[in-house]
CSV table of C-alpha atoms in Angstrom, one decimal:
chain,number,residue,atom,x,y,z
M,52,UNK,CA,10.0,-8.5,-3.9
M,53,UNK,CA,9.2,-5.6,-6.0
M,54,UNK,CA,9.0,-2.5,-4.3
M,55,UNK,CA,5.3,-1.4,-4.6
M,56,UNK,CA,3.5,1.5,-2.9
M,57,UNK,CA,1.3,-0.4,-1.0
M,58,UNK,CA,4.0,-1.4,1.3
M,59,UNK,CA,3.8,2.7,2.4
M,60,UNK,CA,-0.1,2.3,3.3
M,61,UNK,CA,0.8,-0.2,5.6
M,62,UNK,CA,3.8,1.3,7.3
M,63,UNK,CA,1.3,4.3,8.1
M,64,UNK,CA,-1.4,1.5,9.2
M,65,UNK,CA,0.7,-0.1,11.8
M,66,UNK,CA,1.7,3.4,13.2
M,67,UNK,CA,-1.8,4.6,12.9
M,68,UNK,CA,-3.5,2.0,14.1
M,69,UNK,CA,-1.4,0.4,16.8
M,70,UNK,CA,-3.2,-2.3,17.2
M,71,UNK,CA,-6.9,-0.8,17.0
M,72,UNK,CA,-7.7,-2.3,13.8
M,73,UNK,CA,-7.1,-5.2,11.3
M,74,UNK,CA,-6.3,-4.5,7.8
M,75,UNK,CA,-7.7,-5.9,4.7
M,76,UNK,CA,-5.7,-5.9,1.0
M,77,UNK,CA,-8.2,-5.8,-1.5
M,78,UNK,CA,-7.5,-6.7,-5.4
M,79,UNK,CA,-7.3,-8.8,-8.0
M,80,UNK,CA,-6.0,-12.3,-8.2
M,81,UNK,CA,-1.5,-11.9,-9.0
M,82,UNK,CA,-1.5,-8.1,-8.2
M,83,UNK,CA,1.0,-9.3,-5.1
M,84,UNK,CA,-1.2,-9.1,-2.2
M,85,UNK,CA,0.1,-12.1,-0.7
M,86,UNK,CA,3.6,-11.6,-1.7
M,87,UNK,CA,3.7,-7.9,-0.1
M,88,UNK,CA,1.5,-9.0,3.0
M,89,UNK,CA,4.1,-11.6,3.5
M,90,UNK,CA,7.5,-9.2,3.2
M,91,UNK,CA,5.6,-6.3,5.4
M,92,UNK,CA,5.2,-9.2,8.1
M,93,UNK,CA,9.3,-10.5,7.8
M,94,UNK,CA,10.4,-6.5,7.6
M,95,UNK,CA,8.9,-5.0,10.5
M,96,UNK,CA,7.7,-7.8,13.2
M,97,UNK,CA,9.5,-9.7,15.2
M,98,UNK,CA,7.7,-13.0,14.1
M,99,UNK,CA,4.8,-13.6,11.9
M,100,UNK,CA,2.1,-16.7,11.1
M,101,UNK,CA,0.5,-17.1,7.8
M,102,UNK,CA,-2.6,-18.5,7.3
M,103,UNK,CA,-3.8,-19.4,4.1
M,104,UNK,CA,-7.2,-20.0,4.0
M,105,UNK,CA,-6.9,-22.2,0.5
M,106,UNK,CA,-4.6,-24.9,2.1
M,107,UNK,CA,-5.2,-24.5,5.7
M,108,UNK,CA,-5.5,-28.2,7.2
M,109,UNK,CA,-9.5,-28.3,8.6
M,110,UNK,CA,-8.0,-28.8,12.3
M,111,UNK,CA,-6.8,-25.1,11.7
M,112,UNK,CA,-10.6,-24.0,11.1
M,113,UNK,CA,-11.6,-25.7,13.8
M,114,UNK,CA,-9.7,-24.5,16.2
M,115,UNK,CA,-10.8,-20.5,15.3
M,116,UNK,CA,-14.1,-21.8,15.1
M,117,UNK,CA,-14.4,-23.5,18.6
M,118,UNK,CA,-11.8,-21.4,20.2
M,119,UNK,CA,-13.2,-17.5,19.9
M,120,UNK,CA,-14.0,-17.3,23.1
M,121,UNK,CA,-10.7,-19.0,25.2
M,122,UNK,CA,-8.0,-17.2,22.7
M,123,UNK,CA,-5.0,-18.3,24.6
M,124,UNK,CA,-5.8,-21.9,23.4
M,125,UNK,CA,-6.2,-20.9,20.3
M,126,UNK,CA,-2.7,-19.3,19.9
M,127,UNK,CA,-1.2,-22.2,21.6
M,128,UNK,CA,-3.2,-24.3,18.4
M,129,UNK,CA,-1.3,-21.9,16.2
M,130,UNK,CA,1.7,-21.1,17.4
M,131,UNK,CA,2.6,-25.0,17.9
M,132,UNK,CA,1.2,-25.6,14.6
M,133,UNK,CA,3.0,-23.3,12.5
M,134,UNK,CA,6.0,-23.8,14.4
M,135,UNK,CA,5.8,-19.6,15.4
M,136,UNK,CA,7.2,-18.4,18.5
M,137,UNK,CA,4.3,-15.3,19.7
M,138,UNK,CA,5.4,-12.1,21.1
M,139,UNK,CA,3.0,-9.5,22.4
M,140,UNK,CA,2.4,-6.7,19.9
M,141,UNK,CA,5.6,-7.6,17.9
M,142,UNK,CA,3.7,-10.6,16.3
M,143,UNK,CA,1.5,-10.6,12.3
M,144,UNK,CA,-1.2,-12.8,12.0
M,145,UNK,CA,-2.3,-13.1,8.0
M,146,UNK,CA,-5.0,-14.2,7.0
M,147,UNK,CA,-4.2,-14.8,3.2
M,148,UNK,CA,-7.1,-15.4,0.7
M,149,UNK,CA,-9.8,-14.8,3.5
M,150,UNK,CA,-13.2,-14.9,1.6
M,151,UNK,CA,-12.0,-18.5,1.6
M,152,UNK,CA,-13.0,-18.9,5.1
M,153,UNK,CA,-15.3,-16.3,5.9
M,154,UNK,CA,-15.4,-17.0,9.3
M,155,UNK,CA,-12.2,-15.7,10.1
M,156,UNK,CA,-12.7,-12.4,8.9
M,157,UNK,CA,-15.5,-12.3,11.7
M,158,UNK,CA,-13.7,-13.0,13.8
M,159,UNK,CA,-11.6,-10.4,13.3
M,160,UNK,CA,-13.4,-8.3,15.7
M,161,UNK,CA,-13.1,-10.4,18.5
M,162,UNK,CA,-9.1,-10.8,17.9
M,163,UNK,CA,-8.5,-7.0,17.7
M,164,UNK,CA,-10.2,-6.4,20.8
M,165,UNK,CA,-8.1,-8.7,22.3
M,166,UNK,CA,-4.7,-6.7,21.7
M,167,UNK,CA,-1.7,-8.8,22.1
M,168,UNK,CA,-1.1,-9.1,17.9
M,169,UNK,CA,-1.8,-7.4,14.9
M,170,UNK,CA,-4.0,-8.7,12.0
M,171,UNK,CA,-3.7,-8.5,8.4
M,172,UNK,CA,-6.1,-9.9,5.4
M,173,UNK,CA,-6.0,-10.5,1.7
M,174,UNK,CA,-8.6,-11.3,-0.4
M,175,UNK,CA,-9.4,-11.8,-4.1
M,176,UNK,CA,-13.5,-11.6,-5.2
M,177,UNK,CA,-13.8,-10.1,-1.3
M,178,UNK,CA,-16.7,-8.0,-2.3
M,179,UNK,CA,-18.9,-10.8,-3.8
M,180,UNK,CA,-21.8,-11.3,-1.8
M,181,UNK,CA,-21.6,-15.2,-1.8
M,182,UNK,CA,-18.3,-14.9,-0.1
M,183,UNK,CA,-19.6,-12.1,2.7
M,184,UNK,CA,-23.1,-13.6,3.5
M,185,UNK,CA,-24.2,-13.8,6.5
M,186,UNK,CA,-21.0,-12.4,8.0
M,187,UNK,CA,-20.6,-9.4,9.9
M,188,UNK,CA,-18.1,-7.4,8.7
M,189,UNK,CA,-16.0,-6.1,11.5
M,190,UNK,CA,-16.1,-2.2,12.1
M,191,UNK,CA,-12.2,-2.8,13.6
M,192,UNK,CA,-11.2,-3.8,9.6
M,193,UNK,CA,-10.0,-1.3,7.5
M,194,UNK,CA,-9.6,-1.8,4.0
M,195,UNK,CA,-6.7,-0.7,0.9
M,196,UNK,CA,-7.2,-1.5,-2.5
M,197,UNK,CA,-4.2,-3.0,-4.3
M,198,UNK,CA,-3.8,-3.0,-8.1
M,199,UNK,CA,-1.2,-4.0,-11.1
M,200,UNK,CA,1.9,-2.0,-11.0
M,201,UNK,CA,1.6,1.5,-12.4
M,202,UNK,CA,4.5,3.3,-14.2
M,203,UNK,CA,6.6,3.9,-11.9
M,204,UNK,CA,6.6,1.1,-10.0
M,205,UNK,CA,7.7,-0.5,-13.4
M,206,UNK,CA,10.4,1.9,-14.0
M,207,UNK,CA,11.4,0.6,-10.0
M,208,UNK,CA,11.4,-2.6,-10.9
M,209,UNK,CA,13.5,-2.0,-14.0
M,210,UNK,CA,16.0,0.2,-11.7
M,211,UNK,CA,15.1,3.3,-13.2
M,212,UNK,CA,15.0,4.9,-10.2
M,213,UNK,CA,16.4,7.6,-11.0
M,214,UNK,CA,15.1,8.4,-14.4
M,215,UNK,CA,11.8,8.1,-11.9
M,216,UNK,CA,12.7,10.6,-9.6
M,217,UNK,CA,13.7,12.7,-12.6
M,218,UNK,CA,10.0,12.5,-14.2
M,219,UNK,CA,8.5,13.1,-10.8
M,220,UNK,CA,10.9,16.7,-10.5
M,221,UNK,CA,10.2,17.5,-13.9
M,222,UNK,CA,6.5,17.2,-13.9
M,223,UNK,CA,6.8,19.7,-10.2
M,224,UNK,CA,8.5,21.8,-12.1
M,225,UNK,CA,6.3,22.2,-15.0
M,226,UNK,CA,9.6,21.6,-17.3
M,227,UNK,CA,10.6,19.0,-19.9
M,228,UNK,CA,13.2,16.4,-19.4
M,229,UNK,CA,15.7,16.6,-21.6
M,230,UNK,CA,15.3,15.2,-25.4
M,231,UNK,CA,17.8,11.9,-24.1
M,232,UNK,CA,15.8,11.2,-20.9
M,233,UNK,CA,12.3,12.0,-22.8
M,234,UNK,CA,13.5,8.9,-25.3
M,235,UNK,CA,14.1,7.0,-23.1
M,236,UNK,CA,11.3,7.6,-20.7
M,237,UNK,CA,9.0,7.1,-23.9
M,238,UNK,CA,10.6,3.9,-25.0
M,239,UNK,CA,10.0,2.4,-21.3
M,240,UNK,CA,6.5,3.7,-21.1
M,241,UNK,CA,5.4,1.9,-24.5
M,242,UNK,CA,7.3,-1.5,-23.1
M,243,UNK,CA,4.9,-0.7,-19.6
M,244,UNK,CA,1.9,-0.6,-22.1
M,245,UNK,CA,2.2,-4.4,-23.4
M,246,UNK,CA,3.7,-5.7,-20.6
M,247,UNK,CA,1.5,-4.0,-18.4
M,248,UNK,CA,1.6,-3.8,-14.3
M,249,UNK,CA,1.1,-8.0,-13.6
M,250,UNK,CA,4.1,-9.0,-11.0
M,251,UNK,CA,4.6,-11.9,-13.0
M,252,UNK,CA,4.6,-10.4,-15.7
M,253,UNK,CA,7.6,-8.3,-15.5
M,254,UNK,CA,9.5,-10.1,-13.7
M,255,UNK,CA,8.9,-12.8,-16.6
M,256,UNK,CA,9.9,-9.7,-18.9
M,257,UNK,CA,13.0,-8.9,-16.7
M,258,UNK,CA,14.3,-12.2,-17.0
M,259,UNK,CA,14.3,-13.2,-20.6
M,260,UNK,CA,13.6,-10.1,-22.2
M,261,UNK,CA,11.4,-12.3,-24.1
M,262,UNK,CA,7.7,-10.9,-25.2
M,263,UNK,CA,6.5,-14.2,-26.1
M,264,UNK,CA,7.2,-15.9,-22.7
M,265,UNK,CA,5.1,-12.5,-21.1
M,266,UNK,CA,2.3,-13.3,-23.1
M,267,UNK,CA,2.7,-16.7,-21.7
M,268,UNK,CA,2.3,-15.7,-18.2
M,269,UNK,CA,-0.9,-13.3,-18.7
M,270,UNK,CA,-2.4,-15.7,-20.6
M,271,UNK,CA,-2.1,-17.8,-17.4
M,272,UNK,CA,-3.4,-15.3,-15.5
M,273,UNK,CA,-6.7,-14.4,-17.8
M,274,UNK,CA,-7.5,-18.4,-18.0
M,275,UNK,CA,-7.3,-18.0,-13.9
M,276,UNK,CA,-9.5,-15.4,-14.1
M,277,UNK,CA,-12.2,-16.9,-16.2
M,278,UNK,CA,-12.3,-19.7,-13.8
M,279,UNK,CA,-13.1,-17.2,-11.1
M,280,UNK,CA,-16.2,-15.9,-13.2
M,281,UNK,CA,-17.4,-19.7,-13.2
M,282,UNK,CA,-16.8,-20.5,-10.2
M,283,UNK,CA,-17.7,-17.4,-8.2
M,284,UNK,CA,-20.0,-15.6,-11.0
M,285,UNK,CA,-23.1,-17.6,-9.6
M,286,UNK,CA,-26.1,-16.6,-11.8
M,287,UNK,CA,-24.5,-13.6,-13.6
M,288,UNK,CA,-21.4,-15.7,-14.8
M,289,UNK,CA,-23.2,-15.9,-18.5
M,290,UNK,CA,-23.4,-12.4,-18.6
M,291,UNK,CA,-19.8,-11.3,-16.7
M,292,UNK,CA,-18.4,-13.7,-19.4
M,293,UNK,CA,-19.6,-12.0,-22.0
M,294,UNK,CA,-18.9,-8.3,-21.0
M,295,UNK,CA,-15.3,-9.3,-20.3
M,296,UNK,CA,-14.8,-10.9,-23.9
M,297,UNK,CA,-16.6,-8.1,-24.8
M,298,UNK,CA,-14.2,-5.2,-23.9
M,299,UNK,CA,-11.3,-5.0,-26.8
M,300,UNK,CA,-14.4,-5.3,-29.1
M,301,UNK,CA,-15.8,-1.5,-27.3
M,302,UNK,CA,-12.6,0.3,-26.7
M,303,UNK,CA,-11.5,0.0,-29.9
M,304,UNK,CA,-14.8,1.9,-31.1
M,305,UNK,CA,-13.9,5.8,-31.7
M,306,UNK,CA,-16.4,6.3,-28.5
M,307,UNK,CA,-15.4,3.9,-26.4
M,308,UNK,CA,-18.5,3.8,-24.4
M,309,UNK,CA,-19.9,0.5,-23.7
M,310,UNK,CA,-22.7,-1.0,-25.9
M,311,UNK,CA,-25.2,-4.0,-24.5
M,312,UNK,CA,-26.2,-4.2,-28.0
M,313,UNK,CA,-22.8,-5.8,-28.9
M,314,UNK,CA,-22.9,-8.4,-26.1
M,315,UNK,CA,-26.9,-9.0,-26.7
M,316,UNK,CA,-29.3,-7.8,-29.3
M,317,UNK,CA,-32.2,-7.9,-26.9
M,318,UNK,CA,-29.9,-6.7,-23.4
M,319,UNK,CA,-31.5,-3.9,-20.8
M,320,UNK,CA,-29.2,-2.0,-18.4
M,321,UNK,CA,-30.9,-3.5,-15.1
M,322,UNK,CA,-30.1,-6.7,-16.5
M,323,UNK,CA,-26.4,-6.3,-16.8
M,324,UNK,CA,-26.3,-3.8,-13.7
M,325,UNK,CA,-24.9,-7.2,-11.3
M,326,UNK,CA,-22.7,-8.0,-13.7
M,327,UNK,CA,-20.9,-4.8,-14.5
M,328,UNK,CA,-20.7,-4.1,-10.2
M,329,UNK,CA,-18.9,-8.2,-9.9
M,330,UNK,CA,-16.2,-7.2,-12.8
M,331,UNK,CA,-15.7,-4.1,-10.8
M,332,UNK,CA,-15.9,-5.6,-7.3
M,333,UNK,CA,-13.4,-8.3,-8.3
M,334,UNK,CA,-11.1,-5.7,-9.8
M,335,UNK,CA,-10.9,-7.2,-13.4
M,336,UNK,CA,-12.3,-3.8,-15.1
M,337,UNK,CA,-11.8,-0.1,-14.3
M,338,UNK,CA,-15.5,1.1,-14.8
M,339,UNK,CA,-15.6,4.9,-15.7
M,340,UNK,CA,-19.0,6.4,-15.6
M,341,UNK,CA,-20.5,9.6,-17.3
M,342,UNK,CA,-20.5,12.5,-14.9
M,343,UNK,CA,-23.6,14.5,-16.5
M,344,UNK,CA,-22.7,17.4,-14.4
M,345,UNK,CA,-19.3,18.2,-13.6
M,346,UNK,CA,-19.1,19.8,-10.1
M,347,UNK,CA,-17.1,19.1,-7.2
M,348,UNK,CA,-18.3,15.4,-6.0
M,349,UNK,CA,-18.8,13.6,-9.3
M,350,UNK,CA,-20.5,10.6,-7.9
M,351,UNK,CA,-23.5,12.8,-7.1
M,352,UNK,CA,-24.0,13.3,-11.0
M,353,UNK,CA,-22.7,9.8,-12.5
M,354,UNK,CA,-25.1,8.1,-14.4
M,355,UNK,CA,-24.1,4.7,-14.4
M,356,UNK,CA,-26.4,3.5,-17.9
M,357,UNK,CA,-23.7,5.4,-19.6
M,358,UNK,CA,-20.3,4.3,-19.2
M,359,UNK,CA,-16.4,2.9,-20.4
M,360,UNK,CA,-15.2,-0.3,-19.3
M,361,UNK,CA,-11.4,-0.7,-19.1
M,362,UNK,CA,-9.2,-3.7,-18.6
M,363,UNK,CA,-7.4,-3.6,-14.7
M,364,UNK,CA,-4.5,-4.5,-16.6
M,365,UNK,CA,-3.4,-2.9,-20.0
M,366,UNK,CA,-0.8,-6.1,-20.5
M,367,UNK,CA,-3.7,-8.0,-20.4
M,368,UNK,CA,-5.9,-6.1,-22.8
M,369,UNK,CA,-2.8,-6.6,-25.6
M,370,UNK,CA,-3.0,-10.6,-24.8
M,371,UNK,CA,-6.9,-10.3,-25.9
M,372,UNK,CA,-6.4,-8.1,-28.8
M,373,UNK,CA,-3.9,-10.9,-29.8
M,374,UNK,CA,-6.1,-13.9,-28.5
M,375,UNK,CA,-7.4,-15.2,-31.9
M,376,UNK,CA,-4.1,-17.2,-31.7
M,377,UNK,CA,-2.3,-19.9,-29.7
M,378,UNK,CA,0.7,-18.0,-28.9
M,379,UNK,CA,1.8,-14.2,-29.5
M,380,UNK,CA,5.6,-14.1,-30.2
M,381,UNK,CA,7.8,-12.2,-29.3
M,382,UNK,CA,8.9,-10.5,-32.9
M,383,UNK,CA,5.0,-9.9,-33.4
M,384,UNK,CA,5.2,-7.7,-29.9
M,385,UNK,CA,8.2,-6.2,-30.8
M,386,UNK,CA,6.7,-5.0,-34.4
M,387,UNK,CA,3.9,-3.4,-32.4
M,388,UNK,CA,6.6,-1.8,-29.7
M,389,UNK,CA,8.4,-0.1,-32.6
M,390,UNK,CA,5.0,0.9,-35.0
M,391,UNK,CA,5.9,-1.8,-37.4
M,392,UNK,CA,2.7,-3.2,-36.9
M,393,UNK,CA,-0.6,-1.0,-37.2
M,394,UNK,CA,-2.7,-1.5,-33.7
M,395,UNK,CA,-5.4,0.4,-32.4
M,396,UNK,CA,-3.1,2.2,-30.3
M,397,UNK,CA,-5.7,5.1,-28.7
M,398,UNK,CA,-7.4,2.4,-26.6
M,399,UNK,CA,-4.4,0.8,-25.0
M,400,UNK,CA,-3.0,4.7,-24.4
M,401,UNK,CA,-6.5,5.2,-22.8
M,402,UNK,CA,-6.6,2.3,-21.0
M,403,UNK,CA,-3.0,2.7,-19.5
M,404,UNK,CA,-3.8,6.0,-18.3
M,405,UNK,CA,-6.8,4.8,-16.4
M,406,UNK,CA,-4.8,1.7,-15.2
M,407,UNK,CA,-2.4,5.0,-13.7
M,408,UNK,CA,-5.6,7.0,-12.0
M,409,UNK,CA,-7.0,3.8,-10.5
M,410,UNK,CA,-3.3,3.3,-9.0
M,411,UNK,CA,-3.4,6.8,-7.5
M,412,UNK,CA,-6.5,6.6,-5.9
M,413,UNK,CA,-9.0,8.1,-8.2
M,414,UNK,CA,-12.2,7.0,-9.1
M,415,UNK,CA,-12.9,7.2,-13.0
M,416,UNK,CA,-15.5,9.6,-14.2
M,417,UNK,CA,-15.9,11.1,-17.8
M,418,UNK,CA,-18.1,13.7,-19.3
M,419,UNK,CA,-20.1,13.2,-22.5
M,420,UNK,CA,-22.9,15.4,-23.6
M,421,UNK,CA,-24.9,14.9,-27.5
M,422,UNK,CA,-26.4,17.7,-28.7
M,423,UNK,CA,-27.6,18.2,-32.0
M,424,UNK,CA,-25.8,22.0,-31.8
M,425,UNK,CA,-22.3,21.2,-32.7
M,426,UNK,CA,-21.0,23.8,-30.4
M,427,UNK,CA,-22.8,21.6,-27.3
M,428,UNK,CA,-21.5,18.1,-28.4
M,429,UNK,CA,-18.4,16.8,-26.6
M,430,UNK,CA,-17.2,14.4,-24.8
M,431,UNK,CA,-13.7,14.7,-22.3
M,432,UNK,CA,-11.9,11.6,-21.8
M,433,UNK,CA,-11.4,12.0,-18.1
M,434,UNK,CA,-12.3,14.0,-15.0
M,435,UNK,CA,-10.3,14.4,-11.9
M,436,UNK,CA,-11.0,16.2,-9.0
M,437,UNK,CA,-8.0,18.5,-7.3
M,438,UNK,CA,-6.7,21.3,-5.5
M,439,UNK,CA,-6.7,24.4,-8.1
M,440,UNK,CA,-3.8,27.1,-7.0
M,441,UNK,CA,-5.8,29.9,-8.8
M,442,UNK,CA,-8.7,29.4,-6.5
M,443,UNK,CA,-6.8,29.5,-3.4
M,444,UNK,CA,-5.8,25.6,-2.8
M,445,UNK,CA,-9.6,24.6,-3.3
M,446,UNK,CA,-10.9,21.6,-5.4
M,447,UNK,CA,-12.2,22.3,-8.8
M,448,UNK,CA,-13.2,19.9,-11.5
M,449,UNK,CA,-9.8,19.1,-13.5
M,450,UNK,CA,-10.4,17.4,-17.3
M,451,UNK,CA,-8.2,15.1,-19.3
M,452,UNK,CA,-7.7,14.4,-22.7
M,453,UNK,CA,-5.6,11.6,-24.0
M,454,UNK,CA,-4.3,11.5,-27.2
M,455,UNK,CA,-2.3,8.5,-28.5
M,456,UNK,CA,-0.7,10.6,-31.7
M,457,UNK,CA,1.3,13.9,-32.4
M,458,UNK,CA,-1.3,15.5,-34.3
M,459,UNK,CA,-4.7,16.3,-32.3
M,460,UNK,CA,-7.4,18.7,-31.7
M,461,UNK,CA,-8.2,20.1,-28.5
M,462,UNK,CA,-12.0,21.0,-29.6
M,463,UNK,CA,-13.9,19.2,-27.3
M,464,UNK,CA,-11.7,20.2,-23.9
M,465,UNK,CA,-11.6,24.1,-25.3
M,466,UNK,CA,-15.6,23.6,-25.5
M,467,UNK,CA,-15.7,22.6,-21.7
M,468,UNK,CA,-13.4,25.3,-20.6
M,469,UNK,CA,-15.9,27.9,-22.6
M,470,UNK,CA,-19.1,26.0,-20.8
M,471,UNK,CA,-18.3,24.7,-16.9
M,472,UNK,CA,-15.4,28.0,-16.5
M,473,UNK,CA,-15.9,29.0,-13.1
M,474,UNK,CA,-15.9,24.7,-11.8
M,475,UNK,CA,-12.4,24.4,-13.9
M,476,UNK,CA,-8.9,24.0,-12.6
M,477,UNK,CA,-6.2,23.0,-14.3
M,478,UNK,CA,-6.6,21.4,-17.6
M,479,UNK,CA,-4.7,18.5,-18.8
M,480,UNK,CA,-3.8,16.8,-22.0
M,481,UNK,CA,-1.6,13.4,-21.9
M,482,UNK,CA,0.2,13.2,-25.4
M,483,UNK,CA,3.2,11.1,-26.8
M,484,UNK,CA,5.0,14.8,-26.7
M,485,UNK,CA,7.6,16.6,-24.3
M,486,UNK,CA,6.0,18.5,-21.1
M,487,UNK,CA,4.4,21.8,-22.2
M,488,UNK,CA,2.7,24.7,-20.3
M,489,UNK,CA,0.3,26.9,-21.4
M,490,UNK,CA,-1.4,29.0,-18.6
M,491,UNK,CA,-3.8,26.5,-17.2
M,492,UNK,CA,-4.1,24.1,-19.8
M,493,UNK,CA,-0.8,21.4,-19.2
M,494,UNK,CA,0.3,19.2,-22.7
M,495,UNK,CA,2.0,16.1,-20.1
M,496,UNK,CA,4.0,13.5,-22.2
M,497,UNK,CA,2.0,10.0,-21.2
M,498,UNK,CA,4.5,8.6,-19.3
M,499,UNK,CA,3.3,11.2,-16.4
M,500,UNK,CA,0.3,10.4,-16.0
M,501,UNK,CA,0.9,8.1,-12.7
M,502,UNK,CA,2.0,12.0,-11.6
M,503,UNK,CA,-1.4,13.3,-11.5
């Protein structure tokens, strides 16, 4: 297994918890929920019993269903049946692929409060309301979201551990790498961007070297997920299909903010609302919303009618732009890798570095404001909130600028600096150039971005 960060958020659930509460893994279907769920459970218990809720026998069912109330028969059912010795408190139940079964995820509460084992969940579409009706989501589950790999869990998985570590100190330091490591750091970065973050994916990558047999695999993966929008899309499948088509087609616009008009002529926003929340819920996008006024708590001023619509996975977004064909091979992806082939490369830079601020935890917020006074129009790619060491330690409004070439204005971020002053931290701007300070305002090279 990969090591992934996720596998930290639940060594600081089991010592946290202790037993108080069941956790849930939340993402998207071949992020490696089950695969990590699986290696937490052999690495730090003394035994563990996996449930899958796609191939477990109906017998299985029945037995949580009938057995809530008497629980030692029920672990007798499952510790027979799987063959699983039990021991008190040193002992992983997973329940893998839960919305499957929704039952079981009641009944979470009910097996907490009991105490002898711990409990962990994965699910894929969790959020939908078809697969939660009618069940009462236990107060004793907490929840982490889990999502492609980001850079520097790729440059792990490559063993570039130590050019990782070496990225992470330079970025603390505020200081460049050195013109060798910065090559090479860059070279990496732009493989990340068409592979993208997938598990299967790299490892496909890692094992033949082959860009033709990736775009295999993530072509796998985006036929699985249209199934999941017809199968689980219910009444809004229509119009989920047609935003996710949709999405190459808007972020290759110069303002990548998402038209209806493009997906239907005669579309309203409240129409589309359910749609845009499933393709979030389920993971497949990375929504990012017009913040109207940028102050400390952003959601308080998003206005959701306005927003950007990123792929989850950058890898992914390449195999669409290339999806007018049968197979992409691996001399076309290598043209692209080395600028032999023009691209629209500013939306797959934008949308890796929202791939990297999802990873980290942020939500995605940007700022956009029309004005028919040229010095009022702008629009700032990004806006994250953080600590501000000018401002003793508090949070101020921090905005980013992404630029996917060498040569670039700065117009639009110096016009927000001169407006929203006093709410402004740190400034950043993400370009394919080595680490520069300037007082507040930081020039990061891209492949820092996971950093921030």
């Amino acid at each position: 297994m990969y090591r992934r960060k996720t596998y930290d958020a639940l060594l600081r659930w089991r010592k946290e918890s202790n037993g108080r509460t069941a956790l849930m893994i939340e993402g998207a279907r071949r992020v490696g929920k089950s695969t990590i769920a699986e290696e937490f459970a052999k690495r730090e218990y003394r035994s563990y019993v996996l449930i899958d809720w796609q191939k477990a026998p109906t017998a299985v069912r029945d037995s949580l269903l009938n057995n809530l109330d008497d629980l030692d028969s029920l672990f007798m059912d499952l510790s027979v049946y799987y063959g699983v010795r039990l021991y008190e408190r040193e002992t992983l139940f997973i329940f893998d692929e839960v919305q499957l079964f929704p039952f079981a995820r009641s009944a979470v509460k009910h097996l907490v409060a009991d105490g002898r084992y711990d409990y962990l969940e994965t699910g894929s579409l969790i959020s939908m309301r078809k697969n939660v009706e009618g069940i009462l989501i236990p107060s004793e589950e907490e929840s982490i979201s889990m999502f492609p790999m980001d850079f520097e869990e790729f440059l792990w998985a490559c063993g570039e551990d130590l050019l990782a570590e070496a990225i992470r100190e330079a970025f603390a330091a505020k200081k460049a790498l050195s013109p060798l490591l910065d090559r090479k750091a860059e070279r990496l970065w732009r493989e990340y961007m068409l592979i993208g973050g997938m598990p299967q994916a790299v490892e496909r990558y890692l094992e033949t070297s082959d860009m033709g047999m990736v775009d295999r695999v993530k072509r796998q993966i985006l036929r699985l997920y249209m199934q999941d929008i017809e199968k689980y899309g219910g009444g809004d499948a229509d119009r989920v299909r047609r935003i996710f088509g949709e999405i190459p087609g808007q972020l290759s616009k110069h303002e990548k903010k998402f038209t209806l008009a493009a997906v239907d002529s005669d579309a309203r926003s409240r129409d589309y609302r359910d749609a845009f929340f499933w393709l979030d819920d389920s993971y497949l996008v990375n929504r990012c919303v017009n913040a109207t006024d940028p102050r400390v708590g952003l959601s308080l001023y998003q206005e959701d009618s306005s927003m950007k619509c990123y792929m989850g996975d950058t890898g992914l977004l390449v195999t669409m732009v290339f999806g007018d064909r049968d197979y992409t091979s691996n001399e076309l992806y290598r043209d692209v890798l080395f600028g032999k082939l023009e691209t629209n490369e500013g939306m797959l830079v934008e949308n890796v570095v929202a791939q990297q601020f999802r990873a980290a935890g942020h939500r995605l917020f940007f700022y956009s404001r029309y004005s028919r006074q040229a010095s009022e129009r702008m629009e700032v790619d990004f806006l994250l909130v953080k600590q501000y060491g000018n401002a003793a330690g508090r949070m101020r409004v921090c905005p980013v600028e992404v630029k996917s070439t060498k040569r670039y204005s700065t117009v639009s971020l110096d016009k927000f600096k001169a407006k929203f002053d006093s709410r402004i931290g740190m400034q950043y701007v993400l370009h394919p150039k080595p680490l520069k300070a300037d007082g507040d305002r930081l020039y990061l090279p891209l492949y820092m971005a996971h950093c921030l």
